[in-house]
Amino acid sequence: VTRRLKHWGWGYEDEQPSVADLRALAALISERLGFAVGEPEEPVPLSEVAVPTPRLRPPDGLSEICSTDTYERCLHAYGRGYRDIVRAFHGRFDHVPDVVARPRTEPEVEAVLQWAVAAGAAVIPFGGGTSVVGGVEPRVGEQYAGAVTIDLKALDQVLEIDRTSLAARIQAGATGPGLEAQLADHGLTLRHFPQSFQFSTLGGWIATRAGGHFATLYTHIDDLVESVRALTPSGPWESRRLPGSGAGVSPDRMLLGSEGILGVITEAWVRVRPRPTRRASAAVLFDDFLAGASAVRALSQTGLHPSNCRLIDPVETQFTGTGDGRHAVLVLGFESADQDVEPAMSAALDVCTEHGGRFERRRGAAAGDGGSDVVGSWREAFLQAPYLRDSLIALGVLSETFETATTWDRFEAFHASVSERVSAAIDDVCGTGRLSCRFTHVYPDGPAPYFTILAPSRRGEELGQWDRIKRAASDAVIDGGGTITHHHAVGRDHRPWYDRQRPEQFARALAGAKAAVDPRGALNPGVLVDAVRGG
Amino acid sequence: VTRRLKHWGWGYEDEQPSVADLRALAALISERLGFAVGEPEEPVPLSEVAVPTPRLRPPDGLSEICSTDTYERCLHAYGRGYRDIVRAFHGRFDHVPDVVARPRTEPEVEAVLQWAVAAGAAVIPFGGGTSVVGGVEPRVGEQYAGAVTIDLKALDQVLEIDRTSLAARIQAGATGPGLEAQLADHGLTLRHFPQSFQFSTLGGWIATRAGGHFATLYTHIDDLVESVRALTPSGPWESRRLPGSGAGVSPDRMLLGSEGILGVITEAWVRVRPRPTRRASAAVLFDDFLAGASAVRALSQTGLHPSNCRLIDPVETQFTGTGDGRHAVLVLGFESADQDVEPAMSAALDVCTEHGGRFERRRGAAAGDGGSDVVGSWREAFLQAPYLRDSLIALGVLSETFETATTWDRFEAFHASVSERVSAAIDDVCGTGRLSCRFTHVYPDGPAPYFTILAPSRRGEELGQWDRIKRAASDAVIDGGGTITHHHAVGRDHRPWYDRQRPEQFARALAGAKAAVDPRGALNPGVLVDAVRGG
């Protein structure tokens, strides 16, 4: 029997925690977050979900790979943001695709795309379905004949490996574990580990400019992409494999972050590397978050380039078990497949010490792997977070994250203002709750802060509550000079703030680009720009 | 008295070498390149140059900053490619702008742009005028009412410095020395040193994705840009200052490499850094270029990130004086403002040794600055090369460079095939000559090879000879899987090969983007895409 993914949340159907587990979690929340939560609720079973009759019927030639089954339509109705899961948990499916296609080959992708566009449908490219910004929800307006979601996950192969150049050609539907397993057979790794790693796909990472493992230098998938192939309604778009180029505007950079509005990404050449064999890690304590931030700023401006440089504020250390709640913790790591990483770690720790950091290094049998317990527990918590959120939702806890980036000169005021405005909104909307912050990535000119909200929701009012808090957070980010997203993408949820952020003439240019290759405005309407429908 | 730039070549009018200097160079060429050259020719003086009557007259409000003077029009007629200088040297000016504007403020840029667009003119944004690909020549076709060149060099100020984030807001017309002098007052540097450094401008670097100082990591100006401001005919395009972002397609990446077809870049925030205080450099000898290339490949895949990693083939070492002509030389350098660079240099030299490299390090008073003579002479030759080319042209030597990038798996066959086809073309066209190669930049997945051609031309036939050799070189590059340019840009000269390289649907998208912000197709027509004229 094949395991089925939950139609409403993260992971597989058989992974739902027991009522006893949930009650234990409720006790932990009371203890660590200081607010009481209710009895666990059960998700509405799929059998009780009613969806509208499909408005489209796939042609006979495509029926084998197309489905109008309720499970498939519900599974592809939403991403995995808080409001997605809340709605699905409660059996509410606002916009289900009419047809879900699971092509197995690129010609099948092309056939589905051409049929759907000709039928006047909206087309939603779908990878892992892990969007937290409404990127895959067919909320497309009434002017389409229906919505066809193209799930790429059957295109999951590493097709070619170039050991000399350290590059691999990989199909867009390959998930993190799927492509890593295939690369591991060759002693190679992509080392792109977003939080959604377990389910998200290479194509999705490229379409959304996903942020990954490396805290510095190779922060986004952008930096690992050598060339991309996509299908637009007007034909294929495939760039040359090049290590670098200055031939006009980069074709790859126009697909990176295109969020499905220009084409369906089918494969890419990406830069891979030997698996790291040398690692050093450490946990450095600071009196508070801003003290840690000043150390991280100094570190970011050395050329030491730590692979991990995640500064966690005291509130967040407490909940994730990475600290005692009284200090900020910097999780610092270096890794290499060929070079000694100790000199860089030493130099980095010197910088931390100069900025008031305190640490204890243990050097054990695994040379230079000091501090691995903290790193290990951090990583474990990191990858478990999406599962945890499902449980929190079952317990009625509002659980939301938002992330951004801003320059160092503005950071302190930015952090203060975002914290104050969002905390006020949490208190106002939920009565109480917790806001915490960490850095996920850092640059010489600024950090990428990532905020987590945990607060008691009122049953039945979760969406309205989320909406008010999300608006306060997004307003604060944009008013403070940040980006509406450093690596979660824009989707439909961030559109109002994205529209305030991006240059107006750029938006016109992007809409012009879209109209040129997608004249009927079929691809992922509502995302990034308003489609100009012609054709 | 203000020094005037040569109307036909590189540098100032007072820098023209004497006949005796040129004869000495002729002797050196005979000795080092093995072919005889003729008597030096004199450039045709401007007084003997006839240009057509301007087709446009600037409005009264702009007359102070607009010129129809013959010197100004000839100075802005060409970039500084071989065929530009040959034509200008011989008094041939195929396409001069009708009006040259030198706005002093952004509102003046806007006023000139709006007037020119309304007048039905083609508009050529102009920085240092150092394009080697026909990027600024008003070769725009007959459908325009004239051509207006906007020279940005009066917008030359560093407007703002953010020491905390290590960033600076700089006007687009600032030249390399101009902006470095202003940054030096604050102990900072951009460290972007293209060969055109003396005259080229920040705006030009951004428009053309110029390649700079760093051989790894920060290879193009792209990597140093934090935000860009440009004026399109439809309004301003200004991105937020952000250290990193994942909010849709990058607006900056659409201006980077836009080569003047989307807007006139007026200023940018760029990432700067403290001046390096620690340096290590070395010259490593290899038996031949391919042996050196295998060492460079290994180095590029370590993570050591040398700032300089220029592998020069035996032919080129001989002519530039960096070697004896029997070995390939790798000029290797590390630099840092805060970290010891010796460990990285040691590790890099170990890699070279493993691949057959031989070196001798001298450690003198300037710690770790061994090998500085070779690096110094290489740098001197690098920056003098454009001056040298003027002299070569006066002596009737065909002097051309072309550069590219390709992946390591293809490199050996690529190098062989390009060398063979271009050498054959040189022999065929010129009877004899020299082709040499170096790496300017290197990536984990491939190098950026840079080729230099020196051959005896036939007086009066230079352009036809260039054309045949250029075609052979460009065909070989594209057939071999390279990019038509790694950092020289596309301009008008590379268009036929660029059109074979870039994805067709991307070209449609880019033309659509251009039409959206420049509906009359006024901006730099003929470059990158064919303008769709509407409006």
PDB file of N, CA, C and O in Angstrom, chain B residues 26-63:
ATOM      1  N   ALA B  26      57.670  48.624 -32.866  1.00  0.00           N
ATOM      2  CA  ALA B  26      57.700  47.789 -34.081  1.00  0.00           C
ATOM      3  C   ALA B  26      58.833  46.772 -33.994  1.00  0.00           C
ATOM      4  O   ALA B  26      58.658  45.593 -34.351  1.00  0.00           O
ATOM      5  N   ALA B  27      59.972  47.213 -33.486  1.00  0.00           N
ATOM      6  CA  ALA B  27      61.113  46.297 -33.349  1.00  0.00           C
ATOM      7  C   ALA B  27      60.792  45.190 -32.351  1.00  0.00           C
ATOM      8  O   ALA B  27      61.092  44.015 -32.577  1.00  0.00           O
ATOM      9  N   LEU B  28      60.135  45.578 -31.253  1.00  0.00           N
ATOM     10  CA  LEU B  28      59.765  44.596 -30.229  1.00  0.00           C
ATOM     11  C   LEU B  28      58.789  43.564 -30.789  1.00  0.00           C
ATOM     12  O   LEU B  28      58.884  42.363 -30.502  1.00  0.00           O
ATOM     13  N   ILE B  29      57.867  44.048 -31.587  1.00  0.00           N
ATOM     14  CA  ILE B  29      56.887  43.132 -32.194  1.00  0.00           C
ATOM     15  C   ILE B  29      57.593  42.128 -33.101  1.00  0.00           C
ATOM     16  O   ILE B  29      57.334  40.923 -33.036  1.00  0.00           O
ATOM     17  N   SER B  30      58.475  42.641 -33.928  1.00  0.00           N
ATOM     18  CA  SER B  30      59.227  41.730 -34.814  1.00  0.00           C
ATOM     19  C   SER B  30      59.926  40.664 -33.990  1.00  0.00           C
ATOM     20  O   SER B  30      59.894  39.481 -34.322  1.00  0.00           O
ATOM     21  N   GLU B  31      60.521  41.107 -32.896  1.00  0.00           N
ATOM     22  CA  GLU B  31      61.297  40.184 -32.072  1.00  0.00           C
ATOM     23  C   GLU B  31      60.398  39.175 -31.368  1.00  0.00           C
ATOM     24  O   GLU B  31      60.643  37.973 -31.392  1.00  0.00           O
ATOM     25  N   ARG B  32      59.345  39.670 -30.748  1.00  0.00           N
ATOM     26  CA  ARG B  32      58.529  38.777 -29.911  1.00  0.00           C
ATOM     27  C   ARG B  32      57.448  38.033 -30.677  1.00  0.00           C
ATOM     28  O   ARG B  32      57.047  36.946 -30.282  1.00  0.00           O
ATOM     29  N   LEU B  33      56.895  38.666 -31.697  1.00  0.00           N
ATOM     30  CA  LEU B  33      55.793  38.015 -32.412  1.00  0.00           C
ATOM     31  C   LEU B  33      56.247  37.401 -33.731  1.00  0.00           C
ATOM     32  O   LEU B  33      55.523  36.604 -34.318  1.00  0.00           O
ATOM     33  N   GLY B  34      57.409  37.805 -34.203  1.00  0.00           N
ATOM     34  CA  GLY B  34      57.963  37.157 -35.385  1.00  0.00           C
ATOM     35  C   GLY B  34      57.365  37.615 -36.700  1.00  0.00           C
ATOM     36  O   GLY B  34      57.464  36.917 -37.695  1.00  0.00           O
ATOM     37  N   PHE B  35      56.710  38.760 -36.714  1.00  0.00           N
ATOM     38  CA  PHE B  35      56.304  39.272 -38.024  1.00  0.00           C
ATOM     39  C   PHE B  35      56.665  40.756 -38.115  1.00  0.00           C
ATOM     40  O   PHE B  35      56.727  41.466 -37.114  1.00  0.00           O
ATOM     41  N   ALA B  36      56.933  41.193 -39.328  1.00  0.00           N
ATOM     42  CA  ALA B  36      57.339  42.579 -39.548  1.00  0.00           C
ATOM     43  C   ALA B  36      56.116  43.477 -39.619  1.00  0.00           C
ATOM     44  O   ALA B  36      55.043  43.052 -40.050  1.00  0.00           O
ATOM     45  N   VAL B  37      56.282  44.684 -39.166  1.00  0.00           N
ATOM     46  CA  VAL B  37      55.185  45.653 -39.287  1.00  0.00           C
ATOM     47  C   VAL B  37      55.707  46.862 -40.048  1.00  0.00           C
ATOM     48  O   VAL B  37      56.913  47.062 -40.181  1.00  0.00           O
ATOM     49  N   GLY B  38      54.774  47.678 -40.529  1.00  0.00           N
ATOM     50  CA  GLY B  38      55.153  48.807 -41.385  1.00  0.00           C
ATOM     51  C   GLY B  38      55.529  50.046 -40.592  1.00  0.00           C
ATOM     52  O   GLY B  38      55.681  50.020 -39.367  1.00  0.00           O
ATOM     53  N   GLU B  39      55.685  51.102 -41.319  1.00  0.00           N
ATOM     54  CA  GLU B  39      55.951  52.406 -40.723  1.00  0.00           C
ATOM     55  C   GLU B  39      54.707  52.877 -39.975  1.00  0.00           C
ATOM     56  O   GLU B  39      53.586  52.606 -40.401  1.00  0.00           O
ATOM     57  N   PRO B  40      54.901  53.601 -38.878  1.00  0.00           N
ATOM     58  CA  PRO B  40      53.736  54.124 -38.154  1.00  0.00           C
ATOM     59  C   PRO B  40      52.921  55.072 -39.027  1.00  0.00           C
ATOM     60  O   PRO B  40      53.489  55.894 -39.758  1.00  0.00           O
ATOM     61  N   GLU B  41      51.600  54.929 -38.919  1.00  0.00           N
ATOM     62  CA  GLU B  41      50.709  55.892 -39.568  1.00  0.00           C
ATOM     63  C   GLU B  41      50.254  56.917 -38.545  1.00  0.00           C
ATOM     64  O   GLU B  41      50.231  56.651 -37.346  1.00  0.00           O
ATOM     65  N   GLU B  42      49.822  58.041 -39.048  1.00  0.00           N
ATOM     66  CA  GLU B  42      49.279  59.096 -38.187  1.00  0.00           C
ATOM     67  C   GLU B  42      47.756  59.046 -38.247  1.00  0.00           C
ATOM     68  O   GLU B  42      47.187  58.799 -39.313  1.00  0.00           O
ATOM     69  N   PRO B  43      47.088  59.296 -37.136  1.00  0.00           N
ATOM     70  CA  PRO B  43      45.627  59.363 -37.198  1.00  0.00           C
ATOM     71  C   PRO B  43      45.176  60.570 -38.018  1.00  0.00           C
ATOM     72  O   PRO B  43      45.866  61.598 -38.043  1.00  0.00           O
ATOM     73  N   VAL B  44      44.056  60.430 -38.690  1.00  0.00           N
ATOM     74  CA  VAL B  44      43.484  61.559 -39.429  1.00  0.00           C
ATOM     75  C   VAL B  44      43.032  62.610 -38.419  1.00  0.00           C
ATOM     76  O   VAL B  44      42.274  62.292 -37.502  1.00  0.00           O
ATOM     77  N   PRO B  45      43.501  63.837 -38.534  1.00  0.00           N
ATOM     78  CA  PRO B  45      43.083  64.847 -37.546  1.00  0.00           C
ATOM     79  C   PRO B  45      41.601  65.179 -37.677  1.00  0.00           C
ATOM     80  O   PRO B  45      41.008  65.037 -38.748  1.00  0.00           O
ATOM     81  N   LEU B  46      41.058  65.605 -36.570  1.00  0.00           N
ATOM     82  CA  LEU B  46      39.636  65.907 -36.531  1.00  0.00           C
ATOM     83  C   LEU B  46      39.265  66.962 -37.571  1.00  0.00           C
ATOM     84  O   LEU B  46      38.163  66.934 -38.132  1.00  0.00           O
ATOM     85  N   SER B  47      40.174  67.877 -37.826  1.00  0.00           N
ATOM     86  CA  SER B  47      39.881  68.954 -38.782  1.00  0.00           C
ATOM     87  C   SER B  47      39.599  68.412 -40.179  1.00  0.00           C
ATOM     88  O   SER B  47      38.971  69.077 -40.993  1.00  0.00           O
ATOM     89  N   GLU B  48      40.037  67.194 -40.443  1.00  0.00           N
ATOM     90  CA  GLU B  48      39.783  66.616 -41.771  1.00  0.00           C
ATOM     91  C   GLU B  48      38.563  65.697 -41.788  1.00  0.00           C
ATOM     92  O   GLU B  48      38.283  65.049 -42.786  1.00  0.00           O
ATOM     93  N   VAL B  49      37.882  65.616 -40.653  1.00  0.00           N
ATOM     94  CA  VAL B  49      36.717  64.733 -40.572  1.00  0.00           C
ATOM     95  C   VAL B  49      35.442  65.515 -40.892  1.00  0.00           C
ATOM     96  O   VAL B  49      35.219  66.599 -40.347  1.00  0.00           O
ATOM     97  N   ALA B  50      34.653  64.982 -41.801  1.00  0.00           N
ATOM     98  CA  ALA B  50      33.369  65.615 -42.122  1.00  0.00           C
ATOM     99  C   ALA B  50      32.240  64.772 -41.541  1.00  0.00           C
ATOM    100  O   ALA B  50      32.228  63.553 -41.694  1.00  0.00           O
ATOM    101  N   VAL B  51      31.337  65.405 -40.862  1.00  0.00           N
ATOM    102  CA  VAL B  51      30.182  64.676 -40.328  1.00  0.00           C
ATOM    103  C   VAL B  51      28.908  65.308 -40.871  1.00  0.00           C
ATOM    104  O   VAL B  51      28.892  66.500 -41.202  1.00  0.00           O
ATOM    105  N   PRO B  52      27.842  64.498 -41.000  1.00  0.00           N
ATOM    106  CA  PRO B  52      26.605  65.060 -41.552  1.00  0.00           C
ATOM    107  C   PRO B  52      25.999  66.122 -40.634  1.00  0.00           C
ATOM    108  O   PRO B  52      26.251  66.129 -39.427  1.00  0.00           O
ATOM    109  N   THR B  53      25.206  66.982 -41.223  1.00  0.00           N
ATOM    110  CA  THR B  53      24.488  67.995 -40.449  1.00  0.00           C
ATOM    111  C   THR B  53      23.564  67.306 -39.455  1.00  0.00           C
ATOM    112  O   THR B  53      22.899  66.331 -39.804  1.00  0.00           O
ATOM    113  N   PRO B  54      23.510  67.787 -38.226  1.00  0.00           N
ATOM    114  CA  PRO B  54      22.616  67.155 -37.243  1.00  0.00           C
ATOM    115  C   PRO B  54      21.161  67.201 -37.705  1.00  0.00           C
ATOM    116  O   PRO B  54      20.710  68.216 -38.224  1.00  0.00           O
ATOM    117  N   ARG B  55      20.470  66.107 -37.496  1.00  0.00           N
ATOM    118  CA  ARG B  55      19.057  66.045 -37.891  1.00  0.00           C
ATOM    119  C   ARG B  55      18.139  66.563 -36.798  1.00  0.00           C
ATOM    120  O   ARG B  55      16.947  66.704 -36.977  1.00  0.00           O
ATOM    121  N   LEU B  56      18.690  66.784 -35.626  1.00  0.00           N
ATOM    122  CA  LEU B  56      17.877  67.223 -34.483  1.00  0.00           C
ATOM    123  C   LEU B  56      18.510  68.464 -33.884  1.00  0.00           C
ATOM    124  O   LEU B  56      19.726  68.640 -33.913  1.00  0.00           O
ATOM    125  N   ARG B  57      17.669  69.281 -33.301  1.00  0.00           N
ATOM    126  CA  ARG B  57      18.161  70.452 -32.590  1.00  0.00           C
ATOM    127  C   ARG B  57      17.552  70.408 -31.193  1.00  0.00           C
ATOM    128  O   ARG B  57      16.334  70.309 -31.040  1.00  0.00           O
ATOM    129  N   PRO B  58      18.385  70.470 -30.173  1.00  0.00           N
ATOM    130  CA  PRO B  58      17.832  70.417 -28.820  1.00  0.00           C
ATOM    131  C   PRO B  58      17.006  71.662 -28.525  1.00  0.00           C
ATOM    132  O   PRO B  58      17.298  72.734 -29.067  1.00  0.00           O
ATOM    133  N   PRO B  59      15.979  71.520 -27.693  1.00  0.00           N
ATOM    134  CA  PRO B  59      15.167  72.695 -27.346  1.00  0.00           C
ATOM    135  C   PRO B  59      15.995  73.686 -26.530  1.00  0.00           C
ATOM    136  O   PRO B  59      17.015  73.320 -25.933  1.00  0.00           O
ATOM    137  N   ASP B  60      15.566  74.930 -26.502  1.00  0.00           N
ATOM    138  CA  ASP B  60      16.328  75.987 -25.825  1.00  0.00           C
ATOM    139  C   ASP B  60      16.676  75.617 -24.386  1.00  0.00           C
ATOM    140  O   ASP B  60      17.800  75.823 -23.935  1.00  0.00           O
ATOM    141  N   GLY B  61      15.720  75.027 -23.689  1.00  0.00           N
ATOM    142  CA  GLY B  61      15.955  74.712 -22.279  1.00  0.00           C
ATOM    143  C   GLY B  61      17.091  73.727 -22.061  1.00  0.00           C
ATOM    144  O   GLY B  61      17.634  73.626 -20.966  1.00  0.00           O
ATOM    145  N   LEU B  62      17.454  72.992 -23.104  1.00  0.00           N
ATOM    146  CA  LEU B  62      18.507  71.980 -22.946  1.00  0.00           C
ATOM    147  C   LEU B  62      19.796  72.353 -23.666  1.00  0.00           C
ATOM    148  O   LEU B  62      20.758  71.592 -23.663  1.00  0.00           O
ATOM    149  N   SER B  63      19.805  73.534 -24.282  1.00  0.00           N
ATOM    150  CA  SER B  63      20.954  73.845 -25.137  1.00  0.00           C
ATOM    151  C   SER B  63      22.252  73.926 -24.334  1.00  0.00           C
ATOM    152  O   SER B  63      23.325  73.608 -24.847  1.00  0.00           O
TER     153      SER B  63
END
